[in-house]
Amino acid sequence: MTSPYRPARPHSAHRAGRVPAGGALLAAALLLGAALAEPAAATAGQPASGLSRSALDWGACPAPTPNANGSYYPRDPREQCATLRVPRDYRQPGAGSITLTVSRIRTADPAHRLGDLVVVPGGPGGSGLDYPSQLLGILPAAVPASYDLIGFDERGVGNSTPVACGLSAADRAAELNYPYPAPDGDISGNLAFAKRVADTCAATAGDYLGDISTADSARDLDRIRTALGVPKISYLGSSYGTYLGQIYATMFAPHTDKVVLDSTVAPGGVEQGMSLYGLGTEQAFPALAAYLAQQDATLHLGATQTAVRAGYFRLAAKLDRTPLRLGDGRVLDGNGFRALTFSVLTNAAYYPLAARAWQAADTGVLPPPGPGGGSTLPTVIPDNFVAAQDAVICNDTPWPRDPGYYAAQTAADRIRYPLSNGMPGNVWPCAYWHYGPTEPPVRADPIGPRNILMLQNLKDPDTAYAGARQTLSAFGHRAAMVTLEATGHGVDFADPKVAGPFTAFLLTGRLPTGNRSSCTGPPSRYSARTRRPRGAPQAGVRQQ
């Protein structure tokens, strides 16, 4: 999942994508601005039919779409693009179509080409069109030498018939993307915000808002496979992209060659993944605390991890009472501080930003701008990102409608995972969404070939290890998982412990042996039953 609070990940380490986050905004950059510088539906198992069987007409790519942080993936000059028409509603394939935009970077060694590798970043809501270009500098060289890299903007995103909510800039403020409650735990403001977003999106986007889901993106992906003229595709998904990979590998198992999931979302999808943010934060925070404690002589934030943790709560409470006024007229309050800290846990390269932000919160003195005058990242998330993100999250799973449910979840999370202050259990616009799932949620299952490799950091704040273990268990014999004793979101493909099994799998199909698929972690309210579509998707009732 990609957070809109984080900058692009340094090329020395891979960045998985949400929003609940593809490419993202760092809270420090957003909140402190220049004060802090940045370092007919296809039946499962059968070919898609109908709209497009012809080869894609490759040519120049359209203008890129900014990600949640307003930045763009770098575009390699070799990247080509094409468009493809697919049904807007797979339940009514004759009732209109939308356009998907697809990209490709061909292997430089066609004599040893093994096939097509579809690459999907985090999100939902972020553009994936230029993701092949970004990965060229990250993946082991043998992989792009052996595969054509295929990217695409998912339905509703960027250059694929984009959806719009028409939200005000105030309602797209980056700090609102994580639903932290009021300092005392009250969620009345969150409820009002969620309802306003849901109502505005429905009034602006209309019925199209209900046609955007992960399952339909998986059907789109199989249309892309058909248009590529191949019986099978390989797949690499990061963060939210792992959930799309799970759904595709379940609905279209015979059409998968090799599937790699980097930083895997829990099998219940983004909703369940977000419910694990508190656990992930608690597991990842000690690494940041150790970093800050090592610099106590200059930072004075605590000489031990315990002292740093106490300092976190002290600073958050201080900013709850008296927000820090920034040089550009904005303020850093307690929830902004919490969001900032959660965001930097994704990558140790961001820890210096946390150090400067924490020190500013402690002393009330803003650090001087960094090289180039500091960050120029925007303070609001693009409307298309928010619209597509919320559509996917809200249409994928049925969300409780009772405000009391979220009040109880938030209160429980504040006790169980105090670093997150109840944010993971709080309300999203989905509680008031005007549309809902039109079919039962698809869940990963063990029916299909053994061809799924999962790569997972043990202490991941965004896609918690416990959720990845549940997905591994759901896939059963089909999957193997390489677990890294590492903190952060997104594995490092430069690490031999990652590059070795990853490259061997994509080049030979060999999966590592020896892992167990037992389910670990806290209990979940999500059903253990798998729901696998056997034919055309079931028509459902949209909530009006």
Short mmCIF file of C-alpha atoms in Angstrom, two decimals, residues 273-286 342 345-346 417 419-420 424 458-467 487-488 522:
data_model
loop_
_atom_site.label_atom_id
_atom_site.label_comp_id
_atom_site.label_asym_id
_atom_site.label_seq_id
_atom_site.Cartn_x
_atom_site.Cartn_y
_atom_site.Cartn_z
CA GLY A 273 -4.06 -4.45 5.80
CA MET A 274 -4.85 -1.07 7.31
CA SER A 275 -6.19 -2.75 10.45
CA LEU A 276 -2.66 -4.12 10.96
CA TYR A 277 -0.95 -0.70 10.83
CA GLY A 278 -0.84 -0.56 14.63
CA LEU A 279 0.92 -3.90 14.89
CA GLY A 280 3.34 -2.98 12.11
CA THR A 281 4.15 0.34 13.76
CA GLU A 282 4.93 -1.32 17.08
CA GLN A 283 7.24 -3.80 15.36
CA ALA A 284 9.08 -1.22 13.24
CA PHE A 285 9.40 1.60 15.80
CA PRO A 286 12.32 0.11 17.80
CA PHE A 342 4.65 6.35 10.93
CA LEU A 345 9.36 3.90 9.59
CA THR A 346 9.14 2.60 6.02
CA TYR A 417 -1.18 -0.01 19.89
CA LEU A 419 1.91 4.58 18.96
CA SER A 420 -0.88 4.72 16.35
CA PRO A 424 -5.87 1.84 12.16
CA LEU A 458 9.89 -9.16 9.31
CA LYS A 459 9.22 -5.65 10.66
CA ASP A 460 7.16 -3.87 8.03
CA PRO A 461 4.96 -0.99 9.26
CA ASP A 462 2.72 -0.88 6.17
CA THR A 463 2.20 -4.54 5.29
CA ALA A 464 2.71 -6.31 8.58
CA TYR A 465 4.39 -9.70 8.64
CA ALA A 466 1.32 -11.21 10.31
CA GLY A 467 -0.79 -10.32 7.27
CA THR A 487 12.77 -3.21 9.19
CA GLY A 488 10.93 -1.18 6.57
CA PRO A 522 -3.61 -11.34 15.99
#
